[in-house]
JSON list of C-alpha atoms in Angstrom, two decimals:
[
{"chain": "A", "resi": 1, "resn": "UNK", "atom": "CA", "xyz": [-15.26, 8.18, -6.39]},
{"chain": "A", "resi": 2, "resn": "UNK", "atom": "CA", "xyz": [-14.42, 4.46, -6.24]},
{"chain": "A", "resi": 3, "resn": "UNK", "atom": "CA", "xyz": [-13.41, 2.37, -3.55]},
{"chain": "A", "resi": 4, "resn": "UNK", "atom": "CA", "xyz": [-12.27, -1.72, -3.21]},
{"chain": "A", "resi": 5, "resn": "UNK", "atom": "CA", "xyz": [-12.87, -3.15, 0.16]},
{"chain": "A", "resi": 6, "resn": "UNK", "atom": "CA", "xyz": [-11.26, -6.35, 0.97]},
{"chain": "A", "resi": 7, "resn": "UNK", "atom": "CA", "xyz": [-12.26, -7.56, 4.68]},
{"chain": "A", "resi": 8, "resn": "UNK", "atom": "CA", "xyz": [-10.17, -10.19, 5.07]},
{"chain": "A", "resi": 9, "resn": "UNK", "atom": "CA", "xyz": [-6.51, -9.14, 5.66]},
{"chain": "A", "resi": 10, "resn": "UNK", "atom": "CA", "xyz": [-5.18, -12.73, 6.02]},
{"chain": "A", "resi": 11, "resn": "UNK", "atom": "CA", "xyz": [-7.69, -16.34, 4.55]},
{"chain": "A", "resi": 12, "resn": "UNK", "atom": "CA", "xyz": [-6.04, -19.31, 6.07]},
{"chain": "A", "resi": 13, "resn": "UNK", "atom": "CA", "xyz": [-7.66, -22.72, 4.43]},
{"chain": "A", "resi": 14, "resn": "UNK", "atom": "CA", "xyz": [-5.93, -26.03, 4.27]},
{"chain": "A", "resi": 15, "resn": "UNK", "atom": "CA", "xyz": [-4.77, -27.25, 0.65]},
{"chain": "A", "resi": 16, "resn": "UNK", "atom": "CA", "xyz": [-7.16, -29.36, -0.91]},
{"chain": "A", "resi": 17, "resn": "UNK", "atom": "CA", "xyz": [-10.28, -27.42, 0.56]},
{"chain": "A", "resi": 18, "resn": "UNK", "atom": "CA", "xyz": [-12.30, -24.43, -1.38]},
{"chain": "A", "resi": 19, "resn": "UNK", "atom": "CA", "xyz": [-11.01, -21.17, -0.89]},
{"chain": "A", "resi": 20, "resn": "UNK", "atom": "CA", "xyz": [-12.66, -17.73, -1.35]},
{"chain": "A", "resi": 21, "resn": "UNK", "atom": "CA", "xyz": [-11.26, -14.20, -1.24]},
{"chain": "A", "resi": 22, "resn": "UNK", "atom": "CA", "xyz": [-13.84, -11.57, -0.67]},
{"chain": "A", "resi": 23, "resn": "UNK", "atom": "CA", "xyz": [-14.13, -8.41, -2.82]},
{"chain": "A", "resi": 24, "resn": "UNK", "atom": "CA", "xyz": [-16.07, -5.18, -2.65]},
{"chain": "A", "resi": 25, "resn": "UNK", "atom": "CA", "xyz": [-16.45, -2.59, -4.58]},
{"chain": "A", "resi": 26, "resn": "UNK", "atom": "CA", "xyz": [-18.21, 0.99, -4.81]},
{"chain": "A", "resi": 27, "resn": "UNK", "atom": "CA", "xyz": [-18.30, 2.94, -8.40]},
{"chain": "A", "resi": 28, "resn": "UNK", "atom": "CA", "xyz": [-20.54, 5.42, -9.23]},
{"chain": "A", "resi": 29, "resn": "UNK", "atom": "CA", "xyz": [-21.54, 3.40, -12.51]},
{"chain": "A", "resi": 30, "resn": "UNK", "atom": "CA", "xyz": [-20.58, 0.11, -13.95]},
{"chain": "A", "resi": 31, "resn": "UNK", "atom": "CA", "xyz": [-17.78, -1.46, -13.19]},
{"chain": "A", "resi": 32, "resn": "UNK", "atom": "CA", "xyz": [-14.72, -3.21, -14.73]},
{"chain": "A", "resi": 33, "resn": "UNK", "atom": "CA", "xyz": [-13.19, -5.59, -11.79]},
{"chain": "A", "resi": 34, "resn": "UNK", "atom": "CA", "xyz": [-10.05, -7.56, -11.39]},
{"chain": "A", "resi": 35, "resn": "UNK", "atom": "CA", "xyz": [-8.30, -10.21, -9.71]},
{"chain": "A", "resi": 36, "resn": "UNK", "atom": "CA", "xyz": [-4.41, -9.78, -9.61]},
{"chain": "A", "resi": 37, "resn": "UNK", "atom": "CA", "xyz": [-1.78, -11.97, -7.24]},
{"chain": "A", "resi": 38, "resn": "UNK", "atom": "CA", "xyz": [1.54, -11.03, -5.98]},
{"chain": "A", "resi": 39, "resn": "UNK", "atom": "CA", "xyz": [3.86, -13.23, -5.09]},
{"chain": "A", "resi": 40, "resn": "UNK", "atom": "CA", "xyz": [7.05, -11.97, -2.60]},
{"chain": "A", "resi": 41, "resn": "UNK", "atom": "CA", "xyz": [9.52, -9.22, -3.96]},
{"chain": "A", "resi": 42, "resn": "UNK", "atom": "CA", "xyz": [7.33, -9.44, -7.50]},
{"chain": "A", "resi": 43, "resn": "UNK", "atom": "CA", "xyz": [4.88, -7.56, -9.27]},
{"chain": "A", "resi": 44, "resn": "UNK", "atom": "CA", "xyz": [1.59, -7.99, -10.14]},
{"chain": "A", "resi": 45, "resn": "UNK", "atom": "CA", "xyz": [0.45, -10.79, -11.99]},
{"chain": "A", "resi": 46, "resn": "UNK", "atom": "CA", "xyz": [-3.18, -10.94, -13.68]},
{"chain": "A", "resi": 47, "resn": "UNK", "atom": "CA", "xyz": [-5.53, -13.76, -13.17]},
{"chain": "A", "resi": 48, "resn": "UNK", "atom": "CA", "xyz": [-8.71, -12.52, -14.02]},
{"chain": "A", "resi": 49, "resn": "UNK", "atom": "CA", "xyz": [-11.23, -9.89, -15.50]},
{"chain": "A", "resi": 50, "resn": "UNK", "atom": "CA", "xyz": [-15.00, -8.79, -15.44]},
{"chain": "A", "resi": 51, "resn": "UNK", "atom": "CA", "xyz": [-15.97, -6.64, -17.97]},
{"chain": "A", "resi": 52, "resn": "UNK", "atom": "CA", "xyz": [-19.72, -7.63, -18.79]},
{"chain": "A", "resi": 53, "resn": "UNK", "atom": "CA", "xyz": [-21.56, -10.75, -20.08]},
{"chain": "A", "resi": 54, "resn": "UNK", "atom": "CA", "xyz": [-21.40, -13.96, -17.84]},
{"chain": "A", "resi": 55, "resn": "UNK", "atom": "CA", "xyz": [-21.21, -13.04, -14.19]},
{"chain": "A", "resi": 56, "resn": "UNK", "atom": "CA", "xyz": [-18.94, -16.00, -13.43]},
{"chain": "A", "resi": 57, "resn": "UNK", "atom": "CA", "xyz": [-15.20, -15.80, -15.34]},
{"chain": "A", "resi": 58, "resn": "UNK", "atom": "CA", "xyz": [-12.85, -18.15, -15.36]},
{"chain": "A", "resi": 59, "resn": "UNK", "atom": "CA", "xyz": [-9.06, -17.17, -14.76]},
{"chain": "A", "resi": 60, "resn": "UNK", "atom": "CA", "xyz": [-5.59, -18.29, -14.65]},
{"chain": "A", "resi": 61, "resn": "UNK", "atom": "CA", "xyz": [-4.57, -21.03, -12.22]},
{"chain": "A", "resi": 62, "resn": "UNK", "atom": "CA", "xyz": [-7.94, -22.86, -11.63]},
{"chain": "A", "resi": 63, "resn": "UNK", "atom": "CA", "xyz": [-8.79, -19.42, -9.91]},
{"chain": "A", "resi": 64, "resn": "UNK", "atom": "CA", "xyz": [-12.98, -18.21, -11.08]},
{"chain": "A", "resi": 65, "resn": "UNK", "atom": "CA", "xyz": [-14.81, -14.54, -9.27]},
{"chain": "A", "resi": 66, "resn": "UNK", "atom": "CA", "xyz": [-17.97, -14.22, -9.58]},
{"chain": "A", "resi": 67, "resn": "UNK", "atom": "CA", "xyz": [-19.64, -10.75, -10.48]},
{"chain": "A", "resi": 68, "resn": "UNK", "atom": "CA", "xyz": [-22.67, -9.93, -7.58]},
{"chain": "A", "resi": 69, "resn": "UNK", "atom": "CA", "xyz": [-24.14, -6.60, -8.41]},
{"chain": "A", "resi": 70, "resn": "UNK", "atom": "CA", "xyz": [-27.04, -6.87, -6.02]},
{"chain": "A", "resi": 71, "resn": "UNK", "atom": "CA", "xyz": [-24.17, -7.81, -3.35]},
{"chain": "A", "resi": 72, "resn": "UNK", "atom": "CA", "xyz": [-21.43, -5.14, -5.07]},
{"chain": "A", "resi": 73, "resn": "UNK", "atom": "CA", "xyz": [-18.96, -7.91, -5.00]},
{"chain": "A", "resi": 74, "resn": "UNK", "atom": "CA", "xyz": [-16.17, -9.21, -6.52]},
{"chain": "A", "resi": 75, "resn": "UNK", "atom": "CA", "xyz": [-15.26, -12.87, -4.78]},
{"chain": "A", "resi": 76, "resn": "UNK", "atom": "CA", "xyz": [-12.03, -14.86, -6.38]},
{"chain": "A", "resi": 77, "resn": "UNK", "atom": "CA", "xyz": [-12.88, -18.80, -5.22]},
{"chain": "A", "resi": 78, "resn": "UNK", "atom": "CA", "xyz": [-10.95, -22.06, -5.95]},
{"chain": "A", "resi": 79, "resn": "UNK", "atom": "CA", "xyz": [-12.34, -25.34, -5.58]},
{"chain": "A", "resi": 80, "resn": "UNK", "atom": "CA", "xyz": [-9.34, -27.07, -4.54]},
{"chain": "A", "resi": 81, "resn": "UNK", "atom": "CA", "xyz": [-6.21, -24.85, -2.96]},
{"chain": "A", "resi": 82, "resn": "UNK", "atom": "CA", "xyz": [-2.57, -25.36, -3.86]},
{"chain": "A", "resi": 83, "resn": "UNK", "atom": "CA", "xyz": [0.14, -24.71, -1.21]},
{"chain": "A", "resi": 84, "resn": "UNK", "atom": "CA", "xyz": [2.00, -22.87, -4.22]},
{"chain": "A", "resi": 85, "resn": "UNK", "atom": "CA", "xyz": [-1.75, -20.32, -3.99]},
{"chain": "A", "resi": 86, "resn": "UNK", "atom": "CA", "xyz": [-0.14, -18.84, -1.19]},
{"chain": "A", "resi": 87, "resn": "UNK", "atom": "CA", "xyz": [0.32, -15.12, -1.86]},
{"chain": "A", "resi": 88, "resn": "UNK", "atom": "CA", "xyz": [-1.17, -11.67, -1.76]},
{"chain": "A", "resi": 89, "resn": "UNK", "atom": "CA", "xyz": [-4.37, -11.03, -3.62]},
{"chain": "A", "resi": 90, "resn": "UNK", "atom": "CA", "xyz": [-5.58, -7.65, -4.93]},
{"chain": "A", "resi": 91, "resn": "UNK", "atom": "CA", "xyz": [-9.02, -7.07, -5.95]},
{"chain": "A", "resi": 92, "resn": "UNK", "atom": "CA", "xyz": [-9.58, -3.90, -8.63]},
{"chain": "A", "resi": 93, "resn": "UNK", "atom": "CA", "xyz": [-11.91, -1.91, -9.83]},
{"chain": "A", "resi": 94, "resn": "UNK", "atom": "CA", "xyz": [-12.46, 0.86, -13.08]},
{"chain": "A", "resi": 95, "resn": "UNK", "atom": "CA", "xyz": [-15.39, 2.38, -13.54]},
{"chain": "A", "resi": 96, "resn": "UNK", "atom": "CA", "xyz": [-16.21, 2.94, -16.84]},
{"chain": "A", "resi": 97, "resn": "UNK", "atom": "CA", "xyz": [-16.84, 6.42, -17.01]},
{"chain": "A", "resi": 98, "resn": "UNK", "atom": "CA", "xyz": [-13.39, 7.14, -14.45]},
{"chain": "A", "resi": 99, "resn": "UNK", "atom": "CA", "xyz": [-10.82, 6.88, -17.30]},
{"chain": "A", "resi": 100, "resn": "UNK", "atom": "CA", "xyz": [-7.39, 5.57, -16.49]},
{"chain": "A", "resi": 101, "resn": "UNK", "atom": "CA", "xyz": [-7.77, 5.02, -12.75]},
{"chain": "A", "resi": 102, "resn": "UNK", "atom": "CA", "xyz": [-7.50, 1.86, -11.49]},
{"chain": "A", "resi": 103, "resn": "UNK", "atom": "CA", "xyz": [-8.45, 1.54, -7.73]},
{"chain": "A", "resi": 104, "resn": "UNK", "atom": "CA", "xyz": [-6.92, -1.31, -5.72]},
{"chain": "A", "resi": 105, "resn": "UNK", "atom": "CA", "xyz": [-7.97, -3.11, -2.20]},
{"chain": "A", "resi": 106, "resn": "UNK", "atom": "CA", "xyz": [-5.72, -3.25, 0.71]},
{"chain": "A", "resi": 107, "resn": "UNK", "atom": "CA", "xyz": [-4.73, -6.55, -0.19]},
{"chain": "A", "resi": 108, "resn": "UNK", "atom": "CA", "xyz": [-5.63, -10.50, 1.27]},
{"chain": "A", "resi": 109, "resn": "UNK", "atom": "CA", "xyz": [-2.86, -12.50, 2.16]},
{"chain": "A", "resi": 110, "resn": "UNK", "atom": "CA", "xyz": [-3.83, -16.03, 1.23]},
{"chain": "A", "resi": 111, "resn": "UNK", "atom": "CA", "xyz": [-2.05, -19.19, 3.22]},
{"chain": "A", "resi": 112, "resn": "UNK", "atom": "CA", "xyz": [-2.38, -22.25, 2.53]},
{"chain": "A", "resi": 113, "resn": "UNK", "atom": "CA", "xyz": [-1.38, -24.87, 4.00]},
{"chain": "A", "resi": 114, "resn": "UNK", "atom": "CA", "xyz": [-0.40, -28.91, 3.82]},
{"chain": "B", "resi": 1, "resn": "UNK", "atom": "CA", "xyz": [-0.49, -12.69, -21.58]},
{"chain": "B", "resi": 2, "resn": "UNK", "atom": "CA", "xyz": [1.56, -9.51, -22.08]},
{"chain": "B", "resi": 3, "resn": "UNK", "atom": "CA", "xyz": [4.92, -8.95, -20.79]},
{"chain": "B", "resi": 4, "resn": "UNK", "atom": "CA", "xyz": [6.30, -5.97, -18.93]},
{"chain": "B", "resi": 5, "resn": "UNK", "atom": "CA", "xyz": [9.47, -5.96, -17.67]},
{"chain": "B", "resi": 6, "resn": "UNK", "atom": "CA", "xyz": [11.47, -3.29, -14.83]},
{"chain": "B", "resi": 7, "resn": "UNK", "atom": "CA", "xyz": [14.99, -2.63, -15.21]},
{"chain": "B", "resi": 8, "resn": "UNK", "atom": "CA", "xyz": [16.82, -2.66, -12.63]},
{"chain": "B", "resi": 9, "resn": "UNK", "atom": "CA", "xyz": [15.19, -5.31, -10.17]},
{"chain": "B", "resi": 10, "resn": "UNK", "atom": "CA", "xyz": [17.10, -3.88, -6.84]},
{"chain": "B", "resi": 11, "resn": "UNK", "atom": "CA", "xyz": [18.84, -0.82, -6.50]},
{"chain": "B", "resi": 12, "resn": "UNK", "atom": "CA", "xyz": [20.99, 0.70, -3.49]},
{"chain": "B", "resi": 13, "resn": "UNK", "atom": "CA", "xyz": [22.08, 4.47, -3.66]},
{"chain": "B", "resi": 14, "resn": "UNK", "atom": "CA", "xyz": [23.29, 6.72, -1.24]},
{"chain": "B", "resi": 15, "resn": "UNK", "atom": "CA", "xyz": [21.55, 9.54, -0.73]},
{"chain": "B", "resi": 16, "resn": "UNK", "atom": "CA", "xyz": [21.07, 12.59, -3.18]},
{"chain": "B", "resi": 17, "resn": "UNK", "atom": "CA", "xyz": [21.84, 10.57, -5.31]},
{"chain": "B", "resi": 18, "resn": "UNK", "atom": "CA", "xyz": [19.45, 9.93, -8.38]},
{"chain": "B", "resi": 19, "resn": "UNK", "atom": "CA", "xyz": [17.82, 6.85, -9.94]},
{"chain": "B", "resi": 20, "resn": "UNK", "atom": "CA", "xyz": [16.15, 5.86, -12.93]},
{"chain": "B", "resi": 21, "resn": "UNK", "atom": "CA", "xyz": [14.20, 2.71, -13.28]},
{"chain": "B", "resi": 22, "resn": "UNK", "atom": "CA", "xyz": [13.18, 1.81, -16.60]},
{"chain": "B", "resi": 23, "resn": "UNK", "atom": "CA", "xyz": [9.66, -0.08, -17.54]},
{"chain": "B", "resi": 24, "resn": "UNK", "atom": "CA", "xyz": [9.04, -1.67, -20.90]},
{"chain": "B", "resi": 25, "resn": "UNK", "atom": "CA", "xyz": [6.37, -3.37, -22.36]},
{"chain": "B", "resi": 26, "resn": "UNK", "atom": "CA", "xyz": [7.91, -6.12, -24.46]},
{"chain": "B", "resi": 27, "resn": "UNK", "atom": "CA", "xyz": [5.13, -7.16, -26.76]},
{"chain": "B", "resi": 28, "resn": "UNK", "atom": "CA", "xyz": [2.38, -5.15, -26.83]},
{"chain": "B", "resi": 29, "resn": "UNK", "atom": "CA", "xyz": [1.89, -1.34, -27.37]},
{"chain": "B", "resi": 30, "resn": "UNK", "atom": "CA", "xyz": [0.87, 0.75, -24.43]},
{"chain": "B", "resi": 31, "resn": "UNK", "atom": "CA", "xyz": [-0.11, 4.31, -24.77]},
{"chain": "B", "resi": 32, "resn": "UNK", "atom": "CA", "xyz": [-0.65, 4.90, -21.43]},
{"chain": "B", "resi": 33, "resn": "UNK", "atom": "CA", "xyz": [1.56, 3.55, -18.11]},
{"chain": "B", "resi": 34, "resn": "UNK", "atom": "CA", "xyz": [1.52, 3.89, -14.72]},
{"chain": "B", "resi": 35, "resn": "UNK", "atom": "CA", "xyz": [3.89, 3.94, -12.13]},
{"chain": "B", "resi": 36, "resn": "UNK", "atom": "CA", "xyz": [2.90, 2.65, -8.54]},
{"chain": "B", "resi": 37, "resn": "UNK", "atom": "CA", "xyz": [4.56, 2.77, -4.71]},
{"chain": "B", "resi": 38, "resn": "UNK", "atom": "CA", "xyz": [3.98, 0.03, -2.40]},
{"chain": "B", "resi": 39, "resn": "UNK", "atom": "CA", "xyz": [5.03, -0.16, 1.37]},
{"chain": "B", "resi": 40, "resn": "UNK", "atom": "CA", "xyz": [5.53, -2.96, 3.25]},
{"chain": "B", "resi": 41, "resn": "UNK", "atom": "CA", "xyz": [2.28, -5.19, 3.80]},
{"chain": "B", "resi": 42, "resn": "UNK", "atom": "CA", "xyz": [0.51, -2.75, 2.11]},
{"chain": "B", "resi": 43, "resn": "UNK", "atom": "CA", "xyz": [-1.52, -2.02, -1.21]},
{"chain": "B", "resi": 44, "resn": "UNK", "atom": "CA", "xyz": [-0.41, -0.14, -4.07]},
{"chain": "B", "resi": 45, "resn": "UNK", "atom": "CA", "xyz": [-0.36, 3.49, -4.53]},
{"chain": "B", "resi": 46, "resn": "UNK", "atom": "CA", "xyz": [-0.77, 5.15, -7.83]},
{"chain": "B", "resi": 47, "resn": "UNK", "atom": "CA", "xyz": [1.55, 7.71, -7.91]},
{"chain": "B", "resi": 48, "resn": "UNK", "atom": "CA", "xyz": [0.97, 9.07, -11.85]},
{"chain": "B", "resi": 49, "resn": "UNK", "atom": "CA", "xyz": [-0.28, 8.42, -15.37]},
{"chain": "B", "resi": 50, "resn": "UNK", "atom": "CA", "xyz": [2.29, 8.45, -18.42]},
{"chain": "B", "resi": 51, "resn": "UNK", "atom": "CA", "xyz": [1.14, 8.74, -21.66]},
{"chain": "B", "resi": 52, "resn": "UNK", "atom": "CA", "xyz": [3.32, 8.24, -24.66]},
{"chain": "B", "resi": 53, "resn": "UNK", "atom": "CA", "xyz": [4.21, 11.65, -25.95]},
{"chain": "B", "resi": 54, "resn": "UNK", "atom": "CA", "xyz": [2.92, 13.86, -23.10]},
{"chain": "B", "resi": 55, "resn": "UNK", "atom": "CA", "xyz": [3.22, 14.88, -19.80]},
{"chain": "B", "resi": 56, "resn": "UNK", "atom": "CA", "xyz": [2.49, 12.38, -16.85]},
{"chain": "B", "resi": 57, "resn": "UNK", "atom": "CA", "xyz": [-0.41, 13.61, -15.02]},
{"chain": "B", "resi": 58, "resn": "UNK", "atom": "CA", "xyz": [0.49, 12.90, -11.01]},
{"chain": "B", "resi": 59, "resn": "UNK", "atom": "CA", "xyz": [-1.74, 12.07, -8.04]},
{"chain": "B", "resi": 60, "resn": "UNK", "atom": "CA", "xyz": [-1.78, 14.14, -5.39]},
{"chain": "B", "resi": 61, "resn": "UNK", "atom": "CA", "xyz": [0.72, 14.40, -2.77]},
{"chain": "B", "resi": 62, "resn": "UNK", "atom": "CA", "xyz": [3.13, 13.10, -5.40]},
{"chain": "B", "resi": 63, "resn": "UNK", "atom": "CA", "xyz": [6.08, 15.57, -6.11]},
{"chain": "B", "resi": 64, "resn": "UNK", "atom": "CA", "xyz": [6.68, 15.71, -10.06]},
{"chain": "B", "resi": 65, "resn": "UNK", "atom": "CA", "xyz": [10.12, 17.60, -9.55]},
{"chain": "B", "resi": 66, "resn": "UNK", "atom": "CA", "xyz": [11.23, 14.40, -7.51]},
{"chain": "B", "resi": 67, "resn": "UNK", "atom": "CA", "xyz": [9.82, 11.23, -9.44]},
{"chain": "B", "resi": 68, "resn": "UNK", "atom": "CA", "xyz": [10.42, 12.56, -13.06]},
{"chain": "B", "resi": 69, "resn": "UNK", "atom": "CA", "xyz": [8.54, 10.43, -15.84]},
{"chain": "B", "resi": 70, "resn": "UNK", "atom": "CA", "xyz": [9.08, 10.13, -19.15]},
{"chain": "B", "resi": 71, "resn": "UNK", "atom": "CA", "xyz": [7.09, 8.23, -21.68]},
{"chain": "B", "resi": 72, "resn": "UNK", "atom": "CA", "xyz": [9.32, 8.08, -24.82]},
{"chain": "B", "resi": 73, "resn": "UNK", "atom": "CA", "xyz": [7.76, 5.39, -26.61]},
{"chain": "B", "resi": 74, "resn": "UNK", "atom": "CA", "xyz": [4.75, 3.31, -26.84]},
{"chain": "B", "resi": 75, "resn": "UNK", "atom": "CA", "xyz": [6.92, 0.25, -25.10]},
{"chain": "B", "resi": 76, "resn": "UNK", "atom": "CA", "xyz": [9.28, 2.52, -22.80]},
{"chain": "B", "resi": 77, "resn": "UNK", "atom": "CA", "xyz": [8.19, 4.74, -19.60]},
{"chain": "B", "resi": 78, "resn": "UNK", "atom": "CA", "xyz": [11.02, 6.12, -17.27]},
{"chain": "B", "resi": 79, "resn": "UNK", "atom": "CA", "xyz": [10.71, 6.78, -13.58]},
{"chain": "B", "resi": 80, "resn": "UNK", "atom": "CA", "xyz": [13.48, 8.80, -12.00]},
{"chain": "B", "resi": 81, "resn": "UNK", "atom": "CA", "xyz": [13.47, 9.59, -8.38]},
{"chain": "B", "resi": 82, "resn": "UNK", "atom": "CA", "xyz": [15.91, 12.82, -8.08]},
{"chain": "B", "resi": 83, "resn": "UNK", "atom": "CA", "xyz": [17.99, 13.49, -5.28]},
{"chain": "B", "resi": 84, "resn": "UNK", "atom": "CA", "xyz": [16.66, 10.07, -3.54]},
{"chain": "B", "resi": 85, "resn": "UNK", "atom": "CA", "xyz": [16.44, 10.39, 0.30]},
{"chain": "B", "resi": 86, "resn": "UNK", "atom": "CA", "xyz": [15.86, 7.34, 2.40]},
{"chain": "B", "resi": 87, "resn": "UNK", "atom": "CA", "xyz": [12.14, 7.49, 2.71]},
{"chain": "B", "resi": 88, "resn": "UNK", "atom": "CA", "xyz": [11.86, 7.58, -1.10]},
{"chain": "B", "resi": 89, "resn": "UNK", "atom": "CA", "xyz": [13.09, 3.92, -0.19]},
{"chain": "B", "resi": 90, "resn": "UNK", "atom": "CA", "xyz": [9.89, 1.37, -1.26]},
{"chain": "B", "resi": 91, "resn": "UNK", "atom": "CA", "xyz": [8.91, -1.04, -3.84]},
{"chain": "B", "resi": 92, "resn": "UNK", "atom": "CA", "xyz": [8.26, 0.67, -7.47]},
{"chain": "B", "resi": 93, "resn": "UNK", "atom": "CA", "xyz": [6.45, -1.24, -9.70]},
{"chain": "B", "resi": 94, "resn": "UNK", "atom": "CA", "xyz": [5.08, -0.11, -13.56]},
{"chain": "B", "resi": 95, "resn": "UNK", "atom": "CA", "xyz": [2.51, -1.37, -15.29]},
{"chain": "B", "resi": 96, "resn": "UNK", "atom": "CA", "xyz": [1.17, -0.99, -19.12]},
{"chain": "B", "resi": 97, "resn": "UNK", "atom": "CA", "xyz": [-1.99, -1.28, -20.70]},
{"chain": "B", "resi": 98, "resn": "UNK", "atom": "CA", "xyz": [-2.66, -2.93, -23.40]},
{"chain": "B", "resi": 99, "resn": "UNK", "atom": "CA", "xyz": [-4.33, -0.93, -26.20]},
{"chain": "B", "resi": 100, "resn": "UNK", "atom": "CA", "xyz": [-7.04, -2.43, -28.22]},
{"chain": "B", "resi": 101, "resn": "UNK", "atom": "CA", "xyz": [-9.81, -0.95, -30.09]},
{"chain": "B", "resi": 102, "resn": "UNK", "atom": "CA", "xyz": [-11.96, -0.34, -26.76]},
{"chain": "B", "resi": 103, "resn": "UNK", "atom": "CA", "xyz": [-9.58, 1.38, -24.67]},
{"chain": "B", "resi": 104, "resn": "UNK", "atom": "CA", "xyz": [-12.03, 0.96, -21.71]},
{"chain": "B", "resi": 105, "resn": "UNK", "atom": "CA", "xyz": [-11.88, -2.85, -21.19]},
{"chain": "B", "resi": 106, "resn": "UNK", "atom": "CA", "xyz": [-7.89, -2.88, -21.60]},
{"chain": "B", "resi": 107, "resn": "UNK", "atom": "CA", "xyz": [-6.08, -4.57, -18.72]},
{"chain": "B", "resi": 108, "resn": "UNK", "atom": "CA", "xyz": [-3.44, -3.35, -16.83]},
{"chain": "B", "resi": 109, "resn": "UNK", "atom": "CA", "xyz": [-0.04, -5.37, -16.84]},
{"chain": "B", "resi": 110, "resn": "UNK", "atom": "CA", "xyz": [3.04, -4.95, -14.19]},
{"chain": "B", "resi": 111, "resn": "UNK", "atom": "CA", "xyz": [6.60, -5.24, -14.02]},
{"chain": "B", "resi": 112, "resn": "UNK", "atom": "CA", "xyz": [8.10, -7.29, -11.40]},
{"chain": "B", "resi": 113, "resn": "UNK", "atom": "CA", "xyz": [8.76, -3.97, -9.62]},
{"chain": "B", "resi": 114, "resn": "UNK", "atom": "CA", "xyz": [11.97, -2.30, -8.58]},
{"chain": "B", "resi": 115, "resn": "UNK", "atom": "CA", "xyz": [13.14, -2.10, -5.10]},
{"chain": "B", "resi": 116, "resn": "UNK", "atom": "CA", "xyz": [15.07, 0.86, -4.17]},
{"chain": "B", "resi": 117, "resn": "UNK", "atom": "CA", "xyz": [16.94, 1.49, -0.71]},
{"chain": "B", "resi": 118, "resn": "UNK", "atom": "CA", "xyz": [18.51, 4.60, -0.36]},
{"chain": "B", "resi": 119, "resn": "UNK", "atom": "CA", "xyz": [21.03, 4.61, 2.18]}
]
């Protein structure tokens, strides 16, 4: 079975400072892991992907996750927050042997603010 | 990136009533879509698999007499909730994936979603 874990149900950090979303993830082998946003009364948007190669990928919006397998992790960061960054954030994960199934976290609500 | 789109956006019925929400993906070819439920404040909950030309293959706990699917096409997936009662009310959303030669690394794509109240 898989499993996301997102700790953090709400990140509060004022705009111009770093900002990091935390992401867990169990699979029984190796992982594919996303980053998607939602903003209110929407669907999902995609911002970002780790399939293999370089553990650090770049996404839309200035937005970067870095891929820990020691750690099992998963982390979206910014370097600089945006008041318009304020949304919910869902961490993903597919494990590569689990076919279509995409497993989601509970969700991070990020706020930023001016 | 790709484009799916949910037809409608908001819909209010009464109840027994039926619904259908369509999902399309608008430039890009996707054998296989899926068709989530979200709740308030929460995450989203995969309620079945459509692939194009067969039956959707449903998650547990998920009636398939109530929340008919139908993948027509490889850019068109129906979700109709039958005889809607208000706690079928909840935020629908679809999403596509992309097929390229290594189906495995595709990425998933949603719709806006589709908020249905059923009065």
């Amino acid at each position: 079975a898989q499993s996301v874990a997102q700790p953090e149900d709400q990140v509060n950090v004022a705009e111009g400072n770093p900002l990091t979303v935390k992401c867990t993830y169990s699979v029984s082998g190796n992982p594919y892991l996303f980053w998607y946003v939602q903003y209110p009364n929407r669907g999902l948007q995609f911002l970002l992907k780790y399939i293999t190669g370089d553990n650090l990928v770049k996404g839309s919006y200035g937005f970067e996750a870095e891929f820990n397998k020691s750690q099992t992790s998963f982390h979206l960061k910014k370097p600089s927050a945006l008041v318009s960054d304020s949304a919910l954030y869902f961490c993903a994960v597919r494990d590569r042997g689990a076919g279509n199934m995409l497993t989601f976290g509970g969700g991070t609500r990020l706020m930023v603010k001016p | 990136g790709a484009v799916v789109s949910q037809h409608p956006s908001r819909v209010i019925c009464k109840s027994g009533t039926s619904v259908k929400i369509e999902c399309r993906s608008l430039d890009f070819q996707a054998t296989t879509m899926f068709w989530y439920r979200q709740f308030p404040k929460q995450s989203l909950m995969l309620m079945a698999t459509s692939n194009e030309g067969s039956k959707a293959t449903y998650e547990q706990g998920v009636e398939k007499d109530k929340f008919l699917i139908n993948h027509a096409s490889l850019t068109l997936s129906t979700l109709t909730v039958t005889s809607a009662h208000p706690e079928d009310s909840s935020f629908y959303i679809c999403s596509a994936r992309e097929t390229r030669l290594s189906a495995s690394t595709d990425t998933q794509y949603f719709g806006p979603g589709t908020r249905l109240t059923v009065l």
